[in-house]
Coordinates of C-alpha atoms and ligand atoms in Angstrom, one line a residue:
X6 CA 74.6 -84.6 -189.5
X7 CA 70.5 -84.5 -189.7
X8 CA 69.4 -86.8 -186.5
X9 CA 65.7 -88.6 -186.8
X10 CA 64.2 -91.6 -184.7
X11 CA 61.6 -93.6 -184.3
X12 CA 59.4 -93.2 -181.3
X13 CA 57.4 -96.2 -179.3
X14 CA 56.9 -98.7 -176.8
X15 CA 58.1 -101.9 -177.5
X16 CA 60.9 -100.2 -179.3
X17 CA 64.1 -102.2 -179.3
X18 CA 63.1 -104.8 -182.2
X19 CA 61.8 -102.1 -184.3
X20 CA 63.6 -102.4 -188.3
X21 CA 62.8 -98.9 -188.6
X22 CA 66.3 -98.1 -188.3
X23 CA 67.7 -100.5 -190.4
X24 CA 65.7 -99.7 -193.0
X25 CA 66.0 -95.8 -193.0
X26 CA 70.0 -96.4 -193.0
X27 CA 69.3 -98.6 -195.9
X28 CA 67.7 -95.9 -197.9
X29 CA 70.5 -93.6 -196.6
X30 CA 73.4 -95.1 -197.6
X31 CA 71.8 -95.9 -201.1
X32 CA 70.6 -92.0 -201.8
X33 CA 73.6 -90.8 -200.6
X34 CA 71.9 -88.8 -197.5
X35 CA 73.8 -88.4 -194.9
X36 CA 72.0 -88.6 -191.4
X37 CA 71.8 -91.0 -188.1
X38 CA 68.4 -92.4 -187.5
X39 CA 68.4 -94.6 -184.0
X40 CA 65.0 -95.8 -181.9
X41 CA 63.9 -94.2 -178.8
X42 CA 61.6 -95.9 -176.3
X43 CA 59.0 -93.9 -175.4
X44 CA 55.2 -94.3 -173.6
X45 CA 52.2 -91.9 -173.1
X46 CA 53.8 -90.1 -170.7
X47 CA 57.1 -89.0 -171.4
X48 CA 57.1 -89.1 -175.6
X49 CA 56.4 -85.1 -175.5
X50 CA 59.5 -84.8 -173.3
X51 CA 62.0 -87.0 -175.2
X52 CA 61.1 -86.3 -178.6
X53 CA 61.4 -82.2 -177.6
X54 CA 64.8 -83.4 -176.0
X55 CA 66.0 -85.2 -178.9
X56 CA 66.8 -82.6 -181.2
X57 CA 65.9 -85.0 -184.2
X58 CA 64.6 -83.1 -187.5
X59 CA 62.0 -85.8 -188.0
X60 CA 60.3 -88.5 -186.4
X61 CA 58.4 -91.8 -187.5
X62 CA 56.1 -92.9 -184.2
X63 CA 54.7 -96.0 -183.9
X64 CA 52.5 -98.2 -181.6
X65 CA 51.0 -96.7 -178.9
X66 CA 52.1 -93.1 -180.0
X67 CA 50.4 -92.3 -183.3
X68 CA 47.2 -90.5 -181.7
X69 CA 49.6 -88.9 -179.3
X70 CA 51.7 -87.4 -182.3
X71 CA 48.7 -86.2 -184.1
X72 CA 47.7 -84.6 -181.1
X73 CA 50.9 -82.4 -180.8
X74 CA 51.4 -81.1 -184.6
X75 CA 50.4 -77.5 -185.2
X76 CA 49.6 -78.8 -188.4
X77 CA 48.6 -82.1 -190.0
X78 CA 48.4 -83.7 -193.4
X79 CA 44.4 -84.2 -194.8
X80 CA 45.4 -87.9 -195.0
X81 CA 46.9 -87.8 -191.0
X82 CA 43.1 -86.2 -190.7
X83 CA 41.5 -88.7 -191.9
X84 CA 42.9 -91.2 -189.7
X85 CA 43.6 -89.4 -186.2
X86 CA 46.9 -90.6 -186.7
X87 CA 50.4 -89.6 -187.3
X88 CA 53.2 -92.2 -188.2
X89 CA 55.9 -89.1 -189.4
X90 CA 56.6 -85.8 -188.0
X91 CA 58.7 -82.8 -190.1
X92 CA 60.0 -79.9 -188.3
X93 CA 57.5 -77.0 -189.1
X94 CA 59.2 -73.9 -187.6
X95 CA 59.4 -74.7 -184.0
X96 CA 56.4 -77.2 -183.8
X97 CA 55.7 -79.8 -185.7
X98 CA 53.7 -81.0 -189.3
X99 CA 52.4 -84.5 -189.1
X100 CA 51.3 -86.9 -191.7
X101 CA 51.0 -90.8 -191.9
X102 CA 52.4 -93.0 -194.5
X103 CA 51.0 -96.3 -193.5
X104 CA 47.8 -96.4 -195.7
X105 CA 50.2 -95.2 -198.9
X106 CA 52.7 -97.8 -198.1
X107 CA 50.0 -100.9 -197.6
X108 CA 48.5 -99.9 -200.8
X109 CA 51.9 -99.5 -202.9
X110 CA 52.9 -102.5 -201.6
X111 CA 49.7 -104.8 -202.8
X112 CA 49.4 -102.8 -206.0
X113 CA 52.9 -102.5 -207.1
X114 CA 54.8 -105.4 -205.8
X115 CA 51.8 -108.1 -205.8
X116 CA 50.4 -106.8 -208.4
X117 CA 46.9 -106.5 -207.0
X118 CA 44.1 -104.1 -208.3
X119 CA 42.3 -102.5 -205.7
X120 CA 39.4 -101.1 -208.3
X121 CA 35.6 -102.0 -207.0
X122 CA 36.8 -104.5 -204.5
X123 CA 35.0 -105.5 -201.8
X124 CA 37.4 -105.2 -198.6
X125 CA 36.9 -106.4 -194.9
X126 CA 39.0 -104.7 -192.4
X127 CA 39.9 -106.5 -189.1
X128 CA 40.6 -104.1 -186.5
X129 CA 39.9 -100.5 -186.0
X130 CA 43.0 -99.5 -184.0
X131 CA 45.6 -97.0 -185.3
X132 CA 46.8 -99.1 -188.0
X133 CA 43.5 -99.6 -189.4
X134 CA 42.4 -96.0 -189.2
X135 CA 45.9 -95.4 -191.0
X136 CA 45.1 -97.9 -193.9
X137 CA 41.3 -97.4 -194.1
X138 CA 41.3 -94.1 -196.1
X139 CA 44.1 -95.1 -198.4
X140 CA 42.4 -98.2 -199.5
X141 CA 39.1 -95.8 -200.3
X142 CA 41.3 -93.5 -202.3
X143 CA 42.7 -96.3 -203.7
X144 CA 39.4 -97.0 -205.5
X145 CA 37.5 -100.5 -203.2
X146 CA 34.3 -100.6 -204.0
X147 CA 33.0 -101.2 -199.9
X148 CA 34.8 -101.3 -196.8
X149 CA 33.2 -103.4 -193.7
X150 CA 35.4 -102.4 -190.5
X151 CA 34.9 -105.6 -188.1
X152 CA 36.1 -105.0 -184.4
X153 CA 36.0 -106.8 -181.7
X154 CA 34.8 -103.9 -179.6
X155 CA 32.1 -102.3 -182.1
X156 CA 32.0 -98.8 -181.3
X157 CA 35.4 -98.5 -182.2
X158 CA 34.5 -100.0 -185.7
X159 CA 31.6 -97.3 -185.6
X160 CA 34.2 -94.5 -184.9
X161 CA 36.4 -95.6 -187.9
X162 CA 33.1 -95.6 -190.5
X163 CA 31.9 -92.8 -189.4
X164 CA 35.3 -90.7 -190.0
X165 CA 35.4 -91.7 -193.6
X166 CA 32.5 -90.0 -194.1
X167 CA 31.4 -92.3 -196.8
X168 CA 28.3 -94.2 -195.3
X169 CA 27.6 -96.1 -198.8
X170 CA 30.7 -96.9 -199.3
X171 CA 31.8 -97.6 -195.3
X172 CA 30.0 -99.9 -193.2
X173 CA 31.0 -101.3 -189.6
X174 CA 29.8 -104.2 -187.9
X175 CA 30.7 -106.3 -184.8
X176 CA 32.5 -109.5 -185.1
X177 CA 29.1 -111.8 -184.5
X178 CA 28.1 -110.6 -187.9
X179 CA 30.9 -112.1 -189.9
X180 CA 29.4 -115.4 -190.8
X181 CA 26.5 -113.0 -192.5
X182 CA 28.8 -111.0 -194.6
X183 CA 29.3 -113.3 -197.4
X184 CA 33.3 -113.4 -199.7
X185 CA 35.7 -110.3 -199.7
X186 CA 37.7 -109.7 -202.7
X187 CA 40.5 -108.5 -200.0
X188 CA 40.9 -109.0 -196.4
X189 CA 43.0 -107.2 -194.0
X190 CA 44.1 -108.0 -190.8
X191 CA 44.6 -104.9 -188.8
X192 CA 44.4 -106.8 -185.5
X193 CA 47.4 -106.7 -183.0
X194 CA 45.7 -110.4 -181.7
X195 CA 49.1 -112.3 -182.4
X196 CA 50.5 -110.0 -179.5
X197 CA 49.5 -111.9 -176.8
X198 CA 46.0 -113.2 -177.4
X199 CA 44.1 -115.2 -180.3
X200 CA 41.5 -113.6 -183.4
X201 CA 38.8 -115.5 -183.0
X202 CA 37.7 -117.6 -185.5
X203 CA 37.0 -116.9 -189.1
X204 CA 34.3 -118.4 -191.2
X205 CA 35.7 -120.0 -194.3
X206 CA 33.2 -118.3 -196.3
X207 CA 34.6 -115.0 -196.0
X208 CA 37.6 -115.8 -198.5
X209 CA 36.6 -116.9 -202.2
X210 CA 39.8 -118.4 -204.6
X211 CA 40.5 -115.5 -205.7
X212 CA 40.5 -113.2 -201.9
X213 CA 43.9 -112.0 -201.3
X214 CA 45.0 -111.6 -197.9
X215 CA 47.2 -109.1 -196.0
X216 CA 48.4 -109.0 -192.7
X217 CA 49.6 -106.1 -190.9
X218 CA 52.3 -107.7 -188.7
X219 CA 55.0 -109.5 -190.0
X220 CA 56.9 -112.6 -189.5
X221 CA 55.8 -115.1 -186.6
X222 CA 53.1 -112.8 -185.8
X223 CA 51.5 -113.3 -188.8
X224 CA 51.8 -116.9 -189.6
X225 CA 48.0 -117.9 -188.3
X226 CA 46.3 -115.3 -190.2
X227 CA 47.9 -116.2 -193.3
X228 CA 47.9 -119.8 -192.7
X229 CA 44.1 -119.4 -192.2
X230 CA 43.9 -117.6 -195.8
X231 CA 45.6 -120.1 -197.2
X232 CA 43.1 -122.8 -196.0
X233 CA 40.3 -120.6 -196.9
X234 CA 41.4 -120.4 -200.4
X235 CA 43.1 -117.1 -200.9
X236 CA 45.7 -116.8 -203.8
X237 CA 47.6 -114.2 -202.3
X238 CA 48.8 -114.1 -198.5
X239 CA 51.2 -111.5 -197.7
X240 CA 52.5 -110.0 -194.5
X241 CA 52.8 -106.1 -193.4
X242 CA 56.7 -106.4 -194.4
X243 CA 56.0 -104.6 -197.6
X244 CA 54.0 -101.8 -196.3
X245 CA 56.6 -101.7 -193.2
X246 CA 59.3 -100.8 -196.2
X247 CA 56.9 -98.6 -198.4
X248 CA 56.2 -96.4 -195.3
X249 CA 59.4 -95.9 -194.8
X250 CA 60.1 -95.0 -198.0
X251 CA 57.0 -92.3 -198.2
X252 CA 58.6 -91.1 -195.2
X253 CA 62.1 -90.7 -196.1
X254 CA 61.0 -88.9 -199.2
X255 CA 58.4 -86.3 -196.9
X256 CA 62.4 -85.7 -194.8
X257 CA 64.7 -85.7 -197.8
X258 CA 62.8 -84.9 -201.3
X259 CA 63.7 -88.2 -202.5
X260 CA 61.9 -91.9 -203.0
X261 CA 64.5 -94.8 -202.3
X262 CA 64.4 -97.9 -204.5
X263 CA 62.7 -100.5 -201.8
X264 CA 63.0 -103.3 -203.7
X265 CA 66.3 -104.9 -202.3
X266 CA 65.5 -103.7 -198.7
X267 CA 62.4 -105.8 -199.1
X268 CA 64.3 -108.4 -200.3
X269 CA 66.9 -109.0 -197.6
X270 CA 64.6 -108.1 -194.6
X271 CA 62.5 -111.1 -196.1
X272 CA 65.2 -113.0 -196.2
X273 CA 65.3 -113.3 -200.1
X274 CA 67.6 -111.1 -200.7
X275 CA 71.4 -109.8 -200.0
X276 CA 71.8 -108.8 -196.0
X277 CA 71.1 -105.1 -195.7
X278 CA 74.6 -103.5 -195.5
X279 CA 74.2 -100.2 -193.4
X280 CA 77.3 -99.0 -192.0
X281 CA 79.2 -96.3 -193.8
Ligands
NDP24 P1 46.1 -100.9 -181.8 O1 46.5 -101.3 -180.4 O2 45.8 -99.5 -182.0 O3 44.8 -101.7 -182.2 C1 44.7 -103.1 -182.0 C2 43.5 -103.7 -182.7 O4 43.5 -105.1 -182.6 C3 42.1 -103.2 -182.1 O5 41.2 -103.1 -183.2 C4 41.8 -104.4 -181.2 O6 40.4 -104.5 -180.9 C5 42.3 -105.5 -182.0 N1 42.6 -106.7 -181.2 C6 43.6 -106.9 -180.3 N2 43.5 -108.1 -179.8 C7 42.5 -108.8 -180.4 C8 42.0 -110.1 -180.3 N3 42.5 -111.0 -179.5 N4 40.9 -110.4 -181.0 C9 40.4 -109.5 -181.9 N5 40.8 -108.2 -182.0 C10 41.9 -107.9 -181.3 O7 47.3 -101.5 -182.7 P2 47.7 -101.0 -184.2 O8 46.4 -100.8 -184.9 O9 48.6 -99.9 -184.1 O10 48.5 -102.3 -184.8 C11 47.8 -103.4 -185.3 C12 48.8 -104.3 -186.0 O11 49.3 -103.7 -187.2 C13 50.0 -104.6 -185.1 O12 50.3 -106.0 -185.3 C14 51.1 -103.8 -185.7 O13 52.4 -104.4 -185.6 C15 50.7 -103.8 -187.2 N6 51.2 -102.6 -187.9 C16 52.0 -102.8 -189.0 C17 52.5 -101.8 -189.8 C18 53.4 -102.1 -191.0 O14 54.0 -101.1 -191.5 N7 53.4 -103.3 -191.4 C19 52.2 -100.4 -189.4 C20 51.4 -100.3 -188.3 C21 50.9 -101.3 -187.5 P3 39.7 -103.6 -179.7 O15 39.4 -102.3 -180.3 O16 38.5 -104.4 -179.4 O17 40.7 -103.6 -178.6

């Protein structure tokens, strides 16, 4: 049987492998997929000792992974990032799926058009450098990167290349920027600390908001949209399952249906059945 994992530090409440056995059992693949907790220093190590024919890698190991491929994907480029590793001879191709999976999931199962928006990113970490150049392909109008430290926001406009379309600024200079179309929380602040506050103004009534973590650790961000005015507030649950579906199709040649995975990890739905 094919072995994969998912690699990163906290590990142990990862869904990743609920999901992937999900997808599994519906497509008919046969293969174990289990999480491995892993930090800077020994991820090389276990992943080489692991045998697995493909990886997903997630917080804090996605520069690390780009960093070991022998070859990358133009979007895992783009974003100094790799969330999926494929065997490439006896090294490793890496791309990332995130940005693909956060924009399926706002265009195709909230139904949002991304054309000509105006988009503020929050953050300017790994997920947002994953998301940032998915959302430009995806057609926004402007992208304002807002960190809390600013050179990193400078570092994330200045890799897309696109200094028209791109801009970065600090977090002072929110109340300045006027309504976003689209805002994205890309901030891991709900692990342990608080965002800081956001003006009001930034949301108009029709603003959607998206935030990248899920479940408790999104609740403030998207309570805040709500307040603000926003007619959609979602959490990263869908892009967490459209990811994972890009990346099951990069290992296996085909897309899973995500639709009832969605459903039950939101609790809408059946309970994911994933033992064989
Ligand atoms: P990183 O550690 O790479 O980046 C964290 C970012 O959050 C940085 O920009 C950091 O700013 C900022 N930040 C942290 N604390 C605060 C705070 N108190 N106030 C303001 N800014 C803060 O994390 P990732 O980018 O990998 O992850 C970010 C979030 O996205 C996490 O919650 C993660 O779970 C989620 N995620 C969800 C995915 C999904 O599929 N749904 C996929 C990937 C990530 P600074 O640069 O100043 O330190």
């Amino acid at each position: 049987m094919q072995r994969y994992a998912v690699f990163g530090s906290p590990i142990a409440h990862s869904q990743s492998p609920r999901i992937h056995a999900a997808f599994a059992r519906q497509t008919g693949v046969s293969m174990d997929y289990v999480a491995v907790e892993a930090g800077h220093g020994d991820f090389a190590a276990k992943l080489a000792a692991s045998g697995v024919q493909g990886a997903n890698v997630t917080l804090p190991l996605k520069e690390d992974a780009f960093a070991l491929c022998a070859e990358t994907s133009s979007r895992a480029q783009r974003s100094g990032a790799v969330n999926t590793l494929l065997r490439a001879g006896s090294g490793w191709h890496g791309d990332n799926t995130d940005g693909v999976g956060l924009v399926r999931d706002l265009t195709e199962r909230h139904g949002l058009d991304l054309r000509q928006r105006r988009v503020l990113l929050l953050g300017a970490g790994g997920a947002a450098r994953g998301v940032a150049p998915a959302l430009l392909d995806a057609g926004i109008g402007e992208l304002y990167v807002v960190n809390r430290t600013p050179a990193r926001a400078d570092a994330l406009a200045d890799a897309m290349g696109e200094p028209g379309r791109v801009h970065a600024r600090g977090w002072d200079a929110l109340p300045a920027l006027g309504g976003f179309d689209l805002l994205v929380n890309a901030t891991s602040a709900s692990r342990g600390g608080t965002l800081p506050a956001l003006p009001m103004g930034l949301a108009a009534p029709r603003s959607a908001a998206v935030d990248l973590s899920y479940g408790e650790a999104a609740v403030s961000f998207l309570a805040w949209a709500r307040a603000a005015g926003c007619s959609h507030a979602v959490d990263g649950l869908g892009m967490l399952v459209e990811q994972a579906a890009e990346s099951f199709l990069l290992w296996h040649g085909v897309r899973p249906e995500t639709e009832a995975v969605y459903a039950a990890l939101s609790g809408q739905g059946d309970a994911l059945v994933t033992a064989d």
